[in-house]
Amino acid sequence: MDSNNNIRNKSDTGEGQPRRSFLKAAALGAAFAGAMLMGAGQAHAATTWKIQSVWDAGTVGYDLFEDWCNGMEEKSGGELIFKCFPAKAVAADNNSLFDSVRSGVLQGMNPFTLYWSGKIPASVFLSSYPAGPDQPHQWDIMFYSMGMLEKTREIYEKFGLFYVGPIQHDANIIHSKEPVNSLDDLKGLKLRVPGGMVAEVFQAFGASTVSLPGSDIFPALEKGTIDAADYVGPAVNWELGFSQVTDYILFGPPGVMSIYQPVDLMDLTVNMRAWNALDPKLQQLVEDEVRIYSQKHYLTIQKRNIEAMEKFKDAGDTVSRLSQEDVDEWRRKAIPIWYKWANKDEDARAIFDIQIEYMMNETVGYIDESDLEGVPGR
């Protein structure tokens, strides 16, 4: 009874005031903390990168890239958004794509690395080339275990760009109106191929080469202005209708789809200022995600290739395969052209030296000292 009276009396006499003051202070503190959290949320608003691919909308390549970009917001906890665009959506051609990323109009691009051979000579060695390393894992080894990634980033930094990493794509193959059963059959062939080193090696075997945009290949084959055309792999080439205008597909020996561009690498490259503005944890996320996407992209394309080859077969197309002897002769012609391109500047030579070391190692054994004897520019 006394106890109850004491409690009531304390309340009546105002001795409970400190508790009310404490509750008011706590409420004010919570409100202040909430305001601080809102401010922090505003300070860490999501970063959005606009990234253009060289894949056309509606292709399997762009569908894969778009899905990957759309997943970045969730993977980054809402801190980073990739807004992707198909070919020509922002930058109208490859030159403007390169310049748009350098200037910051776009924050990133998803190109075929070989596109920059005229701007960055070293880029011819950042994707496969005639008779060079011909397995995807070999390129991952050179990039991620032999210092090629770090050197590539040094080169790209000179252009205000950050090379995030390679993206495995596919081999490039040739579709022709007449069978090509050996390298001798290249003589006089009117052939669409990429320029640069690839064209020079085909020319060494007597082919007449021309460079055409992908959209011009089908009509050129249809009209007969070219006899054959290189492009990407079976999955995309089937979608482009090549079976309607050609009857033969050229592969290398069993296990090798292509001897001239067997590992056609893409990449993710971003504006250096945009990269440096990113939190290091997000930078690491992007690097990790590029490696994951590379595998997913490659494996999906390979599955589609298997399905496409069945379609080519059903349509009556015939596969021709070159022999191992053809590969050896191809390499003998290609090696001097390797060195011609490697000596264009010190960066190209630095990348190439990594690859020569790898190709001469017994774990690979593609070439030895006898292959290099008397080669100009060595």
Coordinates of C-alpha atoms in Angstrom, one line a residue:
M1 CA 0.0 0.0 0.0
D2 CA 2.8 2.4 0.9
S3 CA 4.6 1.4 -2.2
N4 CA 1.6 2.3 -4.4
N5 CA 1.2 5.6 -2.6
N6 CA 4.9 6.3 -3.1
I7 CA 4.6 5.7 -6.8
R8 CA 1.5 7.9 -7.1
N9 CA 3.1 10.6 -5.0
K10 CA 6.2 10.7 -7.2
S11 CA 4.1 11.1 -10.3
D12 CA 2.0 13.7 -8.7
T13 CA 4.9 15.8 -7.5
G14 CA 6.6 15.8 -10.9
E15 CA 9.4 13.4 -10.1
G16 CA 8.5 11.4 -13.3
Q17 CA 9.6 14.4 -15.5
P18 CA 13.1 13.1 -16.2
R19 CA 11.5 10.0 -17.8
R20 CA 9.3 12.1 -20.1
S21 CA 12.3 14.2 -21.0
F22 CA 14.2 11.1 -21.8
L23 CA 11.4 9.8 -24.1
K24 CA 11.2 13.2 -25.9
A25 CA 15.0 13.2 -26.3
A26 CA 14.9 9.6 -27.7
A27 CA 12.2 10.6 -30.2
L28 CA 14.2 13.6 -31.3
G29 CA 17.3 11.4 -31.6
A30 CA 15.5 8.8 -33.7
A31 CA 14.1 11.5 -36.0
F32 CA 17.7 13.0 -36.4
A33 CA 19.1 9.5 -37.1
G34 CA 16.4 8.9 -39.7
A35 CA 17.3 12.2 -41.4
M36 CA 20.9 11.2 -41.4
L37 CA 20.1 7.9 -43.0
M38 CA 18.0 9.6 -45.7
G39 CA 21.0 11.9 -46.4
A40 CA 23.3 8.9 -46.6
G41 CA 20.9 7.2 -49.0
Q42 CA 20.9 10.3 -51.2
A43 CA 24.7 10.5 -51.1
H44 CA 24.9 6.9 -52.3
A45 CA 22.4 7.1 -55.1
A46 CA 22.8 4.5 -57.8
T47 CA 25.5 5.1 -60.5
T48 CA 24.1 4.5 -64.0
W49 CA 26.4 3.5 -66.8
K50 CA 25.2 3.6 -70.4
I51 CA 26.9 0.7 -72.3
Q52 CA 26.6 0.0 -76.0
S53 CA 27.2 -3.4 -77.5
V54 CA 28.2 -4.1 -81.1
W55 CA 25.5 -6.9 -81.2
D56 CA 22.4 -6.0 -83.2
A57 CA 19.1 -6.0 -81.3
G58 CA 17.3 -9.4 -81.6
T59 CA 20.4 -11.5 -81.9
V60 CA 21.4 -14.1 -79.4
G61 CA 24.5 -12.1 -78.6
Y62 CA 22.5 -9.0 -77.6
D63 CA 19.9 -11.0 -75.7
L64 CA 22.6 -12.4 -73.5
F65 CA 24.3 -9.1 -73.0
E66 CA 21.0 -7.4 -72.2
D67 CA 20.1 -10.0 -69.6
W68 CA 23.5 -9.6 -67.9
C69 CA 23.3 -5.8 -67.8
N70 CA 19.8 -6.0 -66.4
G71 CA 21.0 -8.1 -63.5
M72 CA 23.7 -5.7 -62.3
E73 CA 21.4 -3.5 -60.2
E74 CA 20.3 -6.4 -58.0
K75 CA 23.8 -7.8 -57.8
S76 CA 25.2 -4.4 -56.6
G77 CA 22.5 -3.9 -54.1
G78 CA 21.0 -1.1 -56.1
E79 CA 24.3 0.9 -56.3
L80 CA 25.2 0.3 -59.9
I81 CA 22.9 0.2 -63.0
F82 CA 23.9 -0.9 -66.5
K83 CA 21.7 0.6 -69.1
C84 CA 22.6 -1.2 -72.3
F85 CA 22.1 -0.3 -76.0
P86 CA 22.4 -2.4 -79.2
A87 CA 24.7 -1.6 -82.1
K88 CA 24.3 1.9 -83.5
A89 CA 21.7 3.0 -80.9
V90 CA 23.9 5.8 -79.6
A91 CA 27.1 5.6 -81.5
A92 CA 26.5 5.1 -85.2
D93 CA 29.6 3.1 -86.1
N94 CA 32.7 1.6 -84.5
N95 CA 34.8 4.8 -84.6
S96 CA 32.2 6.8 -82.9
L97 CA 31.7 4.1 -80.4
F98 CA 35.3 4.2 -79.4
D99 CA 35.2 8.1 -79.2
S100 CA 31.9 8.1 -77.3
V101 CA 33.4 6.0 -74.5
R102 CA 36.6 8.1 -74.4
S103 CA 34.6 11.3 -74.1
G104 CA 32.0 10.0 -71.6
V105 CA 29.0 10.1 -73.8
L106 CA 28.8 6.4 -73.1
Q107 CA 30.4 5.0 -70.0
G108 CA 31.2 1.6 -71.5
M109 CA 31.2 -0.6 -74.6
N110 CA 31.0 -4.3 -75.5
P111 CA 33.0 -4.6 -78.8
F112 CA 35.0 -7.2 -80.6
T113 CA 38.5 -6.3 -79.4
L114 CA 40.0 -6.7 -82.9
Y115 CA 38.1 -3.6 -84.1
W116 CA 40.7 -1.3 -82.7
S117 CA 43.7 -2.6 -84.7
G118 CA 43.9 0.8 -86.5
K119 CA 43.9 2.7 -83.3
I120 CA 45.6 0.3 -80.9
P121 CA 47.9 -2.1 -82.9
A122 CA 48.3 -4.3 -79.9
S123 CA 44.6 -5.2 -80.2
V124 CA 45.4 -7.6 -83.0
F125 CA 47.0 -9.7 -80.3
L126 CA 44.2 -9.3 -77.8
S127 CA 42.0 -11.7 -79.8
S128 CA 43.0 -14.7 -81.8
Y129 CA 44.9 -14.4 -85.1
P130 CA 46.0 -16.8 -87.8
A131 CA 47.7 -19.9 -86.4
G132 CA 48.0 -18.4 -82.9
P133 CA 46.6 -19.8 -79.7
D134 CA 43.4 -21.5 -80.7
Q135 CA 41.7 -22.6 -77.5
P136 CA 39.6 -20.3 -75.3
H137 CA 41.3 -21.5 -72.1
Q138 CA 44.7 -20.5 -73.5
W139 CA 43.5 -16.9 -73.8
D140 CA 42.2 -16.9 -70.2
I141 CA 45.6 -18.3 -69.1
M142 CA 47.5 -15.5 -70.8
F143 CA 45.2 -12.8 -69.6
Y144 CA 44.7 -13.9 -66.0
S145 CA 47.9 -15.9 -65.2
M146 CA 50.6 -14.4 -67.4
G147 CA 50.2 -10.7 -66.9
M148 CA 48.5 -9.9 -70.2
L149 CA 45.5 -8.3 -68.5
E150 CA 47.6 -5.9 -66.6
K151 CA 49.6 -4.9 -69.7
T152 CA 46.4 -4.5 -71.7
R153 CA 45.1 -2.1 -69.0
E154 CA 48.3 -0.1 -69.2
I155 CA 47.8 0.3 -73.0
Y156 CA 44.2 1.3 -72.8
E157 CA 44.8 3.8 -70.0
K158 CA 46.8 5.9 -72.6
F159 CA 43.4 6.4 -74.4
G160 CA 41.5 7.3 -71.2
L161 CA 39.9 3.8 -71.1
F162 CA 39.8 0.9 -68.6
Y163 CA 39.8 -2.6 -70.1
V164 CA 37.8 -4.6 -67.6
G165 CA 38.3 -8.0 -69.2
P166 CA 37.9 -10.3 -72.1
I167 CA 34.6 -12.0 -73.0
Q168 CA 34.8 -15.3 -74.7
H169 CA 32.6 -15.5 -77.8
D170 CA 33.3 -18.0 -80.6
A171 CA 35.4 -19.1 -83.5
N172 CA 34.9 -17.4 -86.9
I173 CA 34.2 -19.7 -89.9
I174 CA 33.9 -19.4 -93.7
H175 CA 30.9 -20.1 -95.8
S176 CA 31.5 -20.7 -99.5
K177 CA 29.7 -21.4 -102.8
E178 CA 32.3 -24.0 -103.8
P179 CA 34.2 -26.5 -101.5
V180 CA 37.5 -25.4 -100.0
N181 CA 39.2 -28.7 -99.3
S182 CA 42.8 -27.5 -98.9
L183 CA 44.8 -24.3 -98.8
D184 CA 45.4 -24.6 -102.5
D185 CA 41.7 -24.0 -103.1
L186 CA 42.1 -20.5 -101.7
K187 CA 43.9 -19.3 -104.8
G188 CA 41.8 -16.9 -106.7
L189 CA 38.9 -17.1 -104.1
K190 CA 37.0 -13.8 -103.7
L191 CA 36.7 -13.8 -99.9
R192 CA 35.2 -11.4 -97.3
V193 CA 37.4 -11.4 -94.2
P194 CA 38.4 -8.8 -91.5
G195 CA 41.2 -6.6 -92.6
G196 CA 44.7 -6.5 -91.1
M197 CA 46.6 -9.6 -90.2
V198 CA 43.8 -12.0 -91.2
A199 CA 43.5 -10.6 -94.7
E200 CA 47.3 -10.6 -95.2
V201 CA 47.6 -14.3 -94.4
F202 CA 44.8 -15.2 -96.8
Q203 CA 46.4 -13.0 -99.5
A204 CA 49.6 -15.0 -99.0
F205 CA 47.7 -18.1 -100.2
G206 CA 46.4 -16.3 -103.3
A207 CA 42.9 -15.2 -102.1
S208 CA 41.5 -11.9 -103.1
T209 CA 40.1 -10.3 -99.9
V210 CA 37.6 -7.6 -99.3
S211 CA 36.3 -6.1 -96.0
L212 CA 32.5 -5.7 -95.8
P213 CA 30.2 -4.9 -92.9
G214 CA 28.2 -7.8 -91.6
S215 CA 25.0 -6.5 -93.1
D216 CA 26.5 -6.5 -96.6
I217 CA 27.7 -10.1 -96.6
F218 CA 24.4 -11.8 -97.5
P219 CA 23.7 -9.6 -100.6
A220 CA 27.3 -9.9 -101.7
L221 CA 27.1 -13.7 -101.6
E222 CA 23.7 -13.6 -103.3
K223 CA 24.9 -11.5 -106.1
G224 CA 28.1 -13.4 -106.6
T225 CA 30.4 -10.4 -106.0
I226 CA 32.2 -12.6 -103.5
D227 CA 32.7 -16.4 -103.6
A228 CA 33.0 -16.9 -99.8
A229 CA 32.7 -15.0 -96.6
D230 CA 34.1 -15.3 -93.1
Y231 CA 31.8 -14.1 -90.3
V232 CA 31.2 -15.4 -86.8
G233 CA 30.1 -18.9 -85.8
P234 CA 27.3 -21.3 -86.9
A235 CA 24.6 -20.0 -84.6
V236 CA 24.6 -16.4 -85.8
N237 CA 25.5 -17.3 -89.4
W238 CA 22.4 -19.5 -89.5
E239 CA 20.3 -16.6 -88.3
L240 CA 21.8 -14.4 -91.0
G241 CA 20.7 -16.8 -93.7
F242 CA 24.1 -17.9 -95.1
S243 CA 22.7 -21.3 -95.9
Q244 CA 20.5 -19.8 -98.5
V245 CA 23.4 -18.4 -100.5
T246 CA 26.2 -20.9 -99.9
D247 CA 26.6 -24.7 -99.7
Y248 CA 29.9 -25.3 -97.9
I249 CA 31.4 -24.5 -94.5
L250 CA 35.1 -24.5 -93.9
F251 CA 36.5 -25.8 -90.6
G252 CA 40.0 -26.7 -89.4
P253 CA 41.0 -30.2 -88.4
P254 CA 38.8 -32.1 -86.0
G255 CA 38.6 -30.1 -82.7
V256 CA 39.5 -26.8 -84.4
M257 CA 36.6 -24.8 -85.9
S258 CA 38.9 -22.1 -87.4
I259 CA 42.6 -21.8 -88.1
Y260 CA 42.5 -18.1 -88.9
Q261 CA 40.4 -16.7 -86.0
P262 CA 39.6 -19.5 -83.6
V263 CA 38.9 -17.4 -80.5
D264 CA 37.2 -14.2 -81.4
L265 CA 37.2 -12.3 -78.2
M266 CA 34.9 -9.5 -77.1
D267 CA 35.4 -7.4 -74.0
L268 CA 34.0 -4.8 -71.6
T269 CA 35.8 -1.5 -71.8
V270 CA 34.8 1.6 -69.8
N271 CA 35.6 5.3 -69.6
M272 CA 38.5 5.7 -67.1
R273 CA 36.9 8.6 -65.3
A274 CA 33.8 6.5 -64.8
W275 CA 35.8 3.6 -63.5
N276 CA 37.9 5.7 -61.1
A277 CA 34.7 7.2 -59.7
L278 CA 33.4 3.8 -58.7
D279 CA 33.8 2.4 -55.2
P280 CA 36.5 -0.3 -55.1
K281 CA 34.0 -2.9 -54.0
L282 CA 31.9 -2.2 -57.0
Q283 CA 35.0 -2.2 -59.3
Q284 CA 35.7 -5.7 -58.0
L285 CA 32.1 -6.7 -58.5
V286 CA 32.2 -5.6 -62.2
E287 CA 35.5 -7.5 -62.8
D288 CA 34.1 -10.6 -61.2
E289 CA 30.9 -10.4 -63.2
V290 CA 32.7 -10.0 -66.5
R291 CA 34.5 -13.3 -65.9
I292 CA 31.2 -15.0 -65.0
Y293 CA 29.5 -13.5 -68.0
S294 CA 32.3 -14.5 -70.3
Q295 CA 31.7 -18.2 -69.4
K296 CA 27.9 -17.9 -69.8
H297 CA 28.2 -16.1 -73.1
Y298 CA 30.6 -18.6 -74.5
L299 CA 28.7 -21.7 -73.4
T300 CA 25.4 -20.5 -74.6
I301 CA 26.8 -19.6 -78.0
Q302 CA 28.4 -23.1 -78.2
K303 CA 25.1 -24.8 -77.4
R304 CA 23.4 -22.7 -80.2
N305 CA 26.3 -23.7 -82.6
I306 CA 25.5 -27.4 -82.1
E307 CA 21.9 -26.8 -82.8
A308 CA 22.7 -24.6 -85.8
M309 CA 25.0 -27.2 -87.4
E310 CA 22.1 -29.7 -87.4
K311 CA 20.1 -27.1 -89.3
F312 CA 22.9 -26.5 -91.8
K313 CA 23.1 -30.3 -92.3
D314 CA 19.4 -30.6 -92.9
A315 CA 19.6 -27.7 -95.3
G316 CA 22.2 -29.6 -97.4
D317 CA 25.3 -27.7 -96.4
T318 CA 28.6 -29.7 -96.4
V319 CA 31.5 -29.3 -94.0
S320 CA 35.0 -29.2 -95.4
R321 CA 38.0 -29.7 -93.1
L322 CA 41.5 -28.6 -93.6
S323 CA 44.3 -31.1 -92.6
Q324 CA 47.0 -30.8 -90.0
E325 CA 49.5 -30.4 -92.9
D326 CA 47.4 -27.4 -93.9
V327 CA 47.6 -26.0 -90.4
D328 CA 51.4 -26.4 -90.4
E329 CA 51.7 -24.6 -93.8
W330 CA 49.3 -21.9 -92.6
R331 CA 51.5 -21.2 -89.6
R332 CA 54.7 -21.0 -91.7
K333 CA 53.1 -18.3 -93.8
A334 CA 51.6 -16.5 -90.8
I335 CA 54.7 -16.3 -88.5
P336 CA 56.4 -13.5 -90.5
I337 CA 53.1 -11.6 -90.5
W338 CA 52.9 -12.0 -86.7
Y339 CA 56.2 -10.2 -86.4
K340 CA 55.3 -7.5 -88.9
W341 CA 52.3 -6.5 -86.7
A342 CA 54.2 -7.0 -83.4
N343 CA 56.8 -4.5 -84.5
K344 CA 54.2 -1.8 -85.2
D345 CA 54.8 -0.4 -81.7
E346 CA 56.3 -1.3 -78.3
D347 CA 52.9 -2.2 -76.8
A348 CA 52.0 -4.6 -79.6
R349 CA 55.4 -6.2 -79.1
A350 CA 55.0 -6.5 -75.3
I351 CA 51.7 -8.4 -75.8
F352 CA 53.0 -10.6 -78.5
D353 CA 56.1 -11.5 -76.4
I354 CA 53.8 -12.9 -73.7
Q355 CA 52.1 -15.1 -76.4
I356 CA 55.4 -16.3 -78.0
E357 CA 56.6 -17.4 -74.6
Y358 CA 53.4 -19.3 -74.1
M359 CA 53.3 -20.9 -77.6
M360 CA 56.9 -22.0 -77.3
N361 CA 56.4 -23.6 -73.9
E362 CA 56.2 -27.4 -74.1
T363 CA 52.8 -27.4 -72.4
V364 CA 51.6 -25.8 -75.7
G365 CA 54.3 -26.6 -78.2
Y366 CA 52.9 -24.7 -81.2
I367 CA 56.2 -23.5 -82.3
D368 CA 59.9 -23.9 -81.6
E369 CA 63.2 -22.2 -82.5
S370 CA 63.3 -23.8 -85.9
D371 CA 60.0 -22.1 -86.8
L372 CA 61.5 -18.7 -86.1
E373 CA 64.8 -19.0 -87.9
G374 CA 65.4 -16.2 -90.4
V375 CA 62.0 -14.5 -89.6
P376 CA 62.3 -10.8 -90.4
G377 CA 61.8 -8.6 -87.4
R378 CA 62.4 -11.2 -84.8

